[in-house]
Short mmCIF file of N, CA and C in Angstrom, two decimals:
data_model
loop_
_atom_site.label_atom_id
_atom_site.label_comp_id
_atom_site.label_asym_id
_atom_site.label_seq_id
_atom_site.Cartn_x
_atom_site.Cartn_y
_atom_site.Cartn_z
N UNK W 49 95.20 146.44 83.37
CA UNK W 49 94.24 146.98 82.43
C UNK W 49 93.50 148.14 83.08
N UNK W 50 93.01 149.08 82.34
CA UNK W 50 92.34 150.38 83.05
C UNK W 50 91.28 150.18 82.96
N UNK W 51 90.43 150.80 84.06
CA UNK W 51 89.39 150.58 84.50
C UNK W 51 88.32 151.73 83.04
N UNK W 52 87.33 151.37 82.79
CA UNK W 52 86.40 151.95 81.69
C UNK W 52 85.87 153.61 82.22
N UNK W 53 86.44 154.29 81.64
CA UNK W 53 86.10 155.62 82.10
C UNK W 53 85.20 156.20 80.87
N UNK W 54 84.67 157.15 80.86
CA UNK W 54 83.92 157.88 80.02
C UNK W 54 84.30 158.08 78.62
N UNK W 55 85.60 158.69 78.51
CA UNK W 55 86.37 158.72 77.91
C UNK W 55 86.45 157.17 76.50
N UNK W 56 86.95 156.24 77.70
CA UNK W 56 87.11 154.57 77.33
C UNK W 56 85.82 154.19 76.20
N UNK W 57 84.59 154.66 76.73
CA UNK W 57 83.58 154.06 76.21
C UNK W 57 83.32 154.83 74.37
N UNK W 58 84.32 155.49 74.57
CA UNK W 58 84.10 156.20 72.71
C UNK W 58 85.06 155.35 72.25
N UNK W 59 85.94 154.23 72.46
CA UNK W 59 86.64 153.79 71.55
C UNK W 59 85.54 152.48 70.94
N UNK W 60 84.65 152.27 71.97
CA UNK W 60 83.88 150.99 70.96
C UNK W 60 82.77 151.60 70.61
N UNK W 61 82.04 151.22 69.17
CA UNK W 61 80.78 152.08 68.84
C UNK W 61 79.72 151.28 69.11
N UNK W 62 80.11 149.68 69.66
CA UNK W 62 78.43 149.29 70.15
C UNK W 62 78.06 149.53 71.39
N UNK W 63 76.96 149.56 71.87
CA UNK W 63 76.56 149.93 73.06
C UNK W 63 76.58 148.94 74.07
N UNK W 64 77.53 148.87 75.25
CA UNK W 64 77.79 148.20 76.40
C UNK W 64 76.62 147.85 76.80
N UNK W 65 75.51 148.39 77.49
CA UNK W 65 74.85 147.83 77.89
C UNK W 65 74.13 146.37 77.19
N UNK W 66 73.94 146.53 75.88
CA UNK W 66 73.25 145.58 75.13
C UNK W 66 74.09 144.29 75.07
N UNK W 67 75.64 144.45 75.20
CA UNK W 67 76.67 143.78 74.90
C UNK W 67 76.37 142.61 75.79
N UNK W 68 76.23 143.43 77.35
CA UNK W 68 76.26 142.90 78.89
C UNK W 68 74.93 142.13 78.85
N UNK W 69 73.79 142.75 78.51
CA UNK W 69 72.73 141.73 78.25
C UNK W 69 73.06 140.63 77.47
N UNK W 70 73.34 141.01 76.71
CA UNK W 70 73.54 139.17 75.52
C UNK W 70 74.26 138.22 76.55
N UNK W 71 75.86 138.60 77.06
CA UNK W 71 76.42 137.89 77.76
C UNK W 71 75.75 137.76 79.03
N UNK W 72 74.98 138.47 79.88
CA UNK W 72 74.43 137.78 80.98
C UNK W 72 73.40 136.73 80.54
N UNK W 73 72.81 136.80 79.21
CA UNK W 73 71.81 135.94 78.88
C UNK W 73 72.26 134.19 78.86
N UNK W 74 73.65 134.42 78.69
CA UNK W 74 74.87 132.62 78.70
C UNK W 74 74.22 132.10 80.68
N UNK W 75 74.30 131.27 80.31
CA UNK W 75 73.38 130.45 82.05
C UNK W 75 75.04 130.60 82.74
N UNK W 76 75.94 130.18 82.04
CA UNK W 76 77.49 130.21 82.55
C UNK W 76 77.83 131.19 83.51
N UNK W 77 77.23 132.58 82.87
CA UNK W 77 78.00 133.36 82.97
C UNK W 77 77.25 134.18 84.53
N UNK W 78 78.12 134.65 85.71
CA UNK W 78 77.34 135.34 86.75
C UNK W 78 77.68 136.61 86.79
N UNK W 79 78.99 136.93 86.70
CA UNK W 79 79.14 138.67 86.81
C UNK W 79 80.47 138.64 85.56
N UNK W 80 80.20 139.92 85.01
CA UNK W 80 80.95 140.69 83.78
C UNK W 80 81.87 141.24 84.41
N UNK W 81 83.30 141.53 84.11
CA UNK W 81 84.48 142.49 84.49
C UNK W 81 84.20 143.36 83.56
N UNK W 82 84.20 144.86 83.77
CA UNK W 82 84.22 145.55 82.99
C UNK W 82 85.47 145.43 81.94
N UNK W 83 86.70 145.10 81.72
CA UNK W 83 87.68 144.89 80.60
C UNK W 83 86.94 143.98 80.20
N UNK W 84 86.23 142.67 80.43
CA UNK W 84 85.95 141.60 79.45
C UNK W 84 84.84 142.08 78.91
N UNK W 85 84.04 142.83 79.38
CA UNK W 85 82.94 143.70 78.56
C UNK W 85 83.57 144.70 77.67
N UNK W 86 84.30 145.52 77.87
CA UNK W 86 84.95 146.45 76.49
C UNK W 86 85.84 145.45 75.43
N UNK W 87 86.28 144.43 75.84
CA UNK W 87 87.09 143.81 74.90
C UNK W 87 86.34 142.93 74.23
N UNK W 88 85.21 142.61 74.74
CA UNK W 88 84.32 141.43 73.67
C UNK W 88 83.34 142.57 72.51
N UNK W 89 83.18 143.63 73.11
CA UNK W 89 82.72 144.76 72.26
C UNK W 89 83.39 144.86 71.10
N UNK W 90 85.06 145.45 71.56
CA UNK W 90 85.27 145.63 70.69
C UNK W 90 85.96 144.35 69.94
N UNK W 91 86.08 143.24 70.26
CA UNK W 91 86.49 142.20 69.16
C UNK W 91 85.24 141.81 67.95
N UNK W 92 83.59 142.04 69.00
CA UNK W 92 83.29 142.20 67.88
C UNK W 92 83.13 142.90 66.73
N UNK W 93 83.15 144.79 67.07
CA UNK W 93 83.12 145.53 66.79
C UNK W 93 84.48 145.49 65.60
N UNK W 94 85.36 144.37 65.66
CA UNK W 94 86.48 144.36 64.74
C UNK W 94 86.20 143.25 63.96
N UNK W 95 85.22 142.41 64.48
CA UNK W 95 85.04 141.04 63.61
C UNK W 95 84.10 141.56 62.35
N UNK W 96 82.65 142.72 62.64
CA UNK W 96 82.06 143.34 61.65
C UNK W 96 82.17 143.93 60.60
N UNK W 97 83.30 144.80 61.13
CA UNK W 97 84.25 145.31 60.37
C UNK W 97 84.90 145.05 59.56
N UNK W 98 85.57 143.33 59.89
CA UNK W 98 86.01 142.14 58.71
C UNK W 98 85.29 142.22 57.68
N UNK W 99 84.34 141.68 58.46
CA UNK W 99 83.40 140.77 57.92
C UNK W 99 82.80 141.93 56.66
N UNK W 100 82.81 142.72 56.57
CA UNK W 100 81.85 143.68 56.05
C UNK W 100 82.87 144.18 54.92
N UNK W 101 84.29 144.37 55.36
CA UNK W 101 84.89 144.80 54.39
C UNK W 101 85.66 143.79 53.64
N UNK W 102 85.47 142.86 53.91
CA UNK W 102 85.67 141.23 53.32
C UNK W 102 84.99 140.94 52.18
N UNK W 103 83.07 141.40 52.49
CA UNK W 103 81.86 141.37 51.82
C UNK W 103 82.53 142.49 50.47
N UNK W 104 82.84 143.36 51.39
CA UNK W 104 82.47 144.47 49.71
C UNK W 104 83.20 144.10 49.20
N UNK W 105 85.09 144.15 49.48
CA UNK W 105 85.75 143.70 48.28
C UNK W 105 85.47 142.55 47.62
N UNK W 106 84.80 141.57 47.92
CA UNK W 106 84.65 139.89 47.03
C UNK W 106 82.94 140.36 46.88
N UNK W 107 82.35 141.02 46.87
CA UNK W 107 81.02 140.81 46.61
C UNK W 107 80.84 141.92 44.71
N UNK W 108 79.90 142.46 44.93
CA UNK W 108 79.34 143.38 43.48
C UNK W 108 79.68 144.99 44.78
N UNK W 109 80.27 145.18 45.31
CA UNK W 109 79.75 146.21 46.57
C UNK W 109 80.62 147.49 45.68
N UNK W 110 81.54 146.85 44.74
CA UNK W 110 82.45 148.25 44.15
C UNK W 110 81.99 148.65 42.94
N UNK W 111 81.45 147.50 42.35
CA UNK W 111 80.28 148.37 41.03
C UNK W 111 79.24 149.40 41.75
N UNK W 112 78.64 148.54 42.53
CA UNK W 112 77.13 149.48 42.80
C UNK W 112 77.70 150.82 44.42
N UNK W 113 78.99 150.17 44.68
CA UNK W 113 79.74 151.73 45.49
C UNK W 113 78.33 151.35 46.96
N UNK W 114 78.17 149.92 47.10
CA UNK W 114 77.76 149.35 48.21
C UNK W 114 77.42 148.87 48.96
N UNK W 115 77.55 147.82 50.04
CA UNK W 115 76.97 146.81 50.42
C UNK W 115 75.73 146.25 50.67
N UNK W 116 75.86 144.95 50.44
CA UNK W 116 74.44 144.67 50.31
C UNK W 116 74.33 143.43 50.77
N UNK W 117 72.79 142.90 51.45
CA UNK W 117 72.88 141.58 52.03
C UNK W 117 73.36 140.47 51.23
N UNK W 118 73.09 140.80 50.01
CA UNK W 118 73.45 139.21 49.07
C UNK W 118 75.11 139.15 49.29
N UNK W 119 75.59 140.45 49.08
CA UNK W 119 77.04 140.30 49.36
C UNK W 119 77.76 139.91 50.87
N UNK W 120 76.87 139.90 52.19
CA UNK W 120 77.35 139.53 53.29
C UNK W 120 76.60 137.65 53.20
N UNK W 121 75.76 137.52 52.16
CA UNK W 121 75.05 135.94 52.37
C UNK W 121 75.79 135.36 51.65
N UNK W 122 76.57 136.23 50.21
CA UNK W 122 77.47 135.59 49.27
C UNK W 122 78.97 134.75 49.85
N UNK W 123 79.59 136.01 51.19
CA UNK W 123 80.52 135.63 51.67
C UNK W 123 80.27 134.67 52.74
N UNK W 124 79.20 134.39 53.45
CA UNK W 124 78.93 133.40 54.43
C UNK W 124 78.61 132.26 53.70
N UNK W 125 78.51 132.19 52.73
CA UNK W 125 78.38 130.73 51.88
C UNK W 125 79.45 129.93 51.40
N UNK W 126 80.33 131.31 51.09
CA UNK W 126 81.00 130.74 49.67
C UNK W 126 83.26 131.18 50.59
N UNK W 127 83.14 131.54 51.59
CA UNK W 127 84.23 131.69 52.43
C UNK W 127 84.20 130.76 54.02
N UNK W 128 85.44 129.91 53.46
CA UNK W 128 85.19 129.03 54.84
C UNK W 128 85.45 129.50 56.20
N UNK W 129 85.93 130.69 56.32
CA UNK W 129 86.40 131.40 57.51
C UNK W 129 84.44 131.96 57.98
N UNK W 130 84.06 132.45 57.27
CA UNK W 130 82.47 132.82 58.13
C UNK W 130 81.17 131.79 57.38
N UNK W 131 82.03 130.37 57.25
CA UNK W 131 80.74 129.76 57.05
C UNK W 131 79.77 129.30 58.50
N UNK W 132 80.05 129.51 59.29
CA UNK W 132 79.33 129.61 60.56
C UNK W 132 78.32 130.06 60.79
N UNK W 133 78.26 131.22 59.54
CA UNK W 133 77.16 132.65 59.64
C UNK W 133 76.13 132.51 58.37
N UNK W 134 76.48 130.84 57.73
CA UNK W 134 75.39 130.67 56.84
C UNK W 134 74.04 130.35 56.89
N UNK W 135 73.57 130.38 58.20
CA UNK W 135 72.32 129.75 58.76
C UNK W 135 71.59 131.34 59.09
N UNK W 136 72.77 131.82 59.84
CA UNK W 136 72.11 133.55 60.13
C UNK W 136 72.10 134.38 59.17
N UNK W 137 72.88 133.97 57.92
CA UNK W 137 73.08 134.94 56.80
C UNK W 137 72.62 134.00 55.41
N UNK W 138 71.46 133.71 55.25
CA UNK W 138 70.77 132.55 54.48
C UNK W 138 71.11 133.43 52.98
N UNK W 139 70.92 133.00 51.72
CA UNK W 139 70.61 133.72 50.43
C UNK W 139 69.16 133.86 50.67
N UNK W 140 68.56 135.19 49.65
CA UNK W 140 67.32 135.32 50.39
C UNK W 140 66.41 135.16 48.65
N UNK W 141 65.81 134.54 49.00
CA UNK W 141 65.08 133.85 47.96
C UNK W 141 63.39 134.53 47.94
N UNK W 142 63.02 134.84 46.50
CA UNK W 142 61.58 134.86 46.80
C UNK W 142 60.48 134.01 47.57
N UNK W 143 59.39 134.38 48.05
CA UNK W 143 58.29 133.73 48.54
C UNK W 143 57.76 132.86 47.37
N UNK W 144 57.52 132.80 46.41
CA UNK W 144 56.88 132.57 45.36
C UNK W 144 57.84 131.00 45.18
N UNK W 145 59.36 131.26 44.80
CA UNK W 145 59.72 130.29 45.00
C UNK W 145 60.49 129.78 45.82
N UNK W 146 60.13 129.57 47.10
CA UNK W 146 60.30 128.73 47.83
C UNK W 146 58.79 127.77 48.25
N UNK W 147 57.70 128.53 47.91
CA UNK W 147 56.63 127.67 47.47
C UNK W 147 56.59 126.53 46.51
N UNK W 148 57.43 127.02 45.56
CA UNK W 148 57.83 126.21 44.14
C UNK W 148 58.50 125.31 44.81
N UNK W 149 59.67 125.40 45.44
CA UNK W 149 60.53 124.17 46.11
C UNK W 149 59.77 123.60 47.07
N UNK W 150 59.08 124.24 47.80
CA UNK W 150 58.08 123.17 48.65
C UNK W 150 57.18 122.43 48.24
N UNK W 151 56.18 122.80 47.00
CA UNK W 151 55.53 121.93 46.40
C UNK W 151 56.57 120.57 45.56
N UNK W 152 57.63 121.09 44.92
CA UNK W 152 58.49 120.37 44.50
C UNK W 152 58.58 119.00 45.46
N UNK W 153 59.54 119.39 46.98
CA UNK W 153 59.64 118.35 47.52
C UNK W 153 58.66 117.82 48.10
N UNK W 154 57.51 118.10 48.28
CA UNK W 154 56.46 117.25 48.54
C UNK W 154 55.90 116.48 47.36
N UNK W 155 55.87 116.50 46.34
CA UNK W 155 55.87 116.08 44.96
C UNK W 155 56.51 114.71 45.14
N UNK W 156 58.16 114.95 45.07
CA UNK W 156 58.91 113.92 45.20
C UNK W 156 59.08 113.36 46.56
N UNK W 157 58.48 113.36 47.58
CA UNK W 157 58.26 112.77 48.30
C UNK W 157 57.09 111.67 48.43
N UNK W 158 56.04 111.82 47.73
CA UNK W 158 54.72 111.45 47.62
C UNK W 158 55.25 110.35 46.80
N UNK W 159 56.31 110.59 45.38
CA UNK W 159 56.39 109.78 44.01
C UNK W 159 57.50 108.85 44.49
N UNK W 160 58.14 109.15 45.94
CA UNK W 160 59.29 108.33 46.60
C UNK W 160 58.50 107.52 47.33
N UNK W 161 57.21 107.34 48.17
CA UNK W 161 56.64 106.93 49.04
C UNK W 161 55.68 105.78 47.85
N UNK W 162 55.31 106.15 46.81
CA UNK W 162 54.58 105.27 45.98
C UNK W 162 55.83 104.42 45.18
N UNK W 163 56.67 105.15 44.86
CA UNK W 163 57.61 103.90 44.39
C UNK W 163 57.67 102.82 45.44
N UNK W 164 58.07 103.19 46.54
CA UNK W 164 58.40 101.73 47.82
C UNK W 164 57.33 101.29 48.00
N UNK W 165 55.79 101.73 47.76
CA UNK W 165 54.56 101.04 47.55
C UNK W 165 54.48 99.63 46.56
N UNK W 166 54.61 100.51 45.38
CA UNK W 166 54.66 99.38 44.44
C UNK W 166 55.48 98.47 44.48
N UNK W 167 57.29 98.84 44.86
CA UNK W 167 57.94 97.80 45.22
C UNK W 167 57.58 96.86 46.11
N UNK W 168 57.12 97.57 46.99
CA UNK W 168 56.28 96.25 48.48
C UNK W 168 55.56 95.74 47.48
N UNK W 169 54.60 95.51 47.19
CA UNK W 169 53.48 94.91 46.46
C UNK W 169 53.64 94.30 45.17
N UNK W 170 55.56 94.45 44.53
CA UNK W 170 55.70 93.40 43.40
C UNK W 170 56.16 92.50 44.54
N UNK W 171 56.92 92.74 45.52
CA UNK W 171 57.38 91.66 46.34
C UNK W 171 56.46 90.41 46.59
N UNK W 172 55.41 91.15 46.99
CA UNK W 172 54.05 90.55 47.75
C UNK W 172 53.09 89.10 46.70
N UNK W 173 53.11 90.06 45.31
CA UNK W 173 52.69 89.44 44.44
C UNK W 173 53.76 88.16 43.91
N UNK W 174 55.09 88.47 44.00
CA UNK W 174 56.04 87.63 43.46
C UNK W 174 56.00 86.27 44.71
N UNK W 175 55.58 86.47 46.10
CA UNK W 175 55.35 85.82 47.07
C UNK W 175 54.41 84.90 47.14
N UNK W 176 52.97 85.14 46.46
CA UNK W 176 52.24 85.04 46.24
C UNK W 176 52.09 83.56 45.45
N UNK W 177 52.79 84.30 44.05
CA UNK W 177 52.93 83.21 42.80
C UNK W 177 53.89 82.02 43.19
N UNK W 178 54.74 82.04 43.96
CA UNK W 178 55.26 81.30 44.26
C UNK W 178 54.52 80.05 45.17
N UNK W 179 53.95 80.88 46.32
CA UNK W 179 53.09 79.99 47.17
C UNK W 179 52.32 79.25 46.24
N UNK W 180 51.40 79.69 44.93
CA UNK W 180 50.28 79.09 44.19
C UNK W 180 51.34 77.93 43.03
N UNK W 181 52.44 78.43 42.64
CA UNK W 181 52.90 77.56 42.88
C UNK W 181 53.84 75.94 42.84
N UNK W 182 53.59 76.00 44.22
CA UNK W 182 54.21 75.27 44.73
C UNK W 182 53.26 74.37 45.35
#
């Protein structure tokens, strides 16, 4: 494999250095070869590229002539090849309601916690009548 010359570094468009930080940031990892640094560049630099032109054709990206996050959150949801990227690529929902869903499940959490209330306490009472009796 050839060693990374000046030249070398225009075939990938992300920037090496940043690359080398992420990967020195792995506890694993102690020193980078320069080929395994241009080749993880550019695999990702080819995985984005997928990924992106994956998005537009299956997303709305050819009506509106362009990509858009719902269309990279659409394909991380709804394609099992980048469902991996559904936690980093969430659907993005208003503030307003996700308040609504939070009051929601605290709602039904409260009306789940008083149901097993009252159930304890027909138990208790049915325990009760029995002891009196007998």
């Amino acid at each position: 494999a050839a060693r990374l010359s000046g030249g070398e570094n225009r075939l990938v468009s992300l920037p090496l250095s940043r690359i080398r930080v992420i990967m020195k940031s792995s506890p694993e990892v102690s020193s980078i070869n320069q080929d395994a640094l241009f080749l993880t560049a550019k695999a990702t630099e080819l995985f984005v590229q997928y990924l992106a032109t994956y998005s537009y054709k299956h997303g709305r990206g050819k009506e509106k002539n362009a990509l858009t996050y719902s269309d990279l959150s659409h394909t991380a949801e709804e394609c099992e090849t980048f469902q991996f990227l559904a936690d980093i690529l969430p659907k993005k929902i208003l503030a307003s309601k996700y308040l609504k869903m939070l009051e929601k499940e605290k709602r039904d959490g409260e009306v789940g916690e008083d149901d097993e209330e009252d159930e304890e306490e027909e138990e208790e009472d049915e325990t009760v009548d029995e002891d009196v009796g007998s």
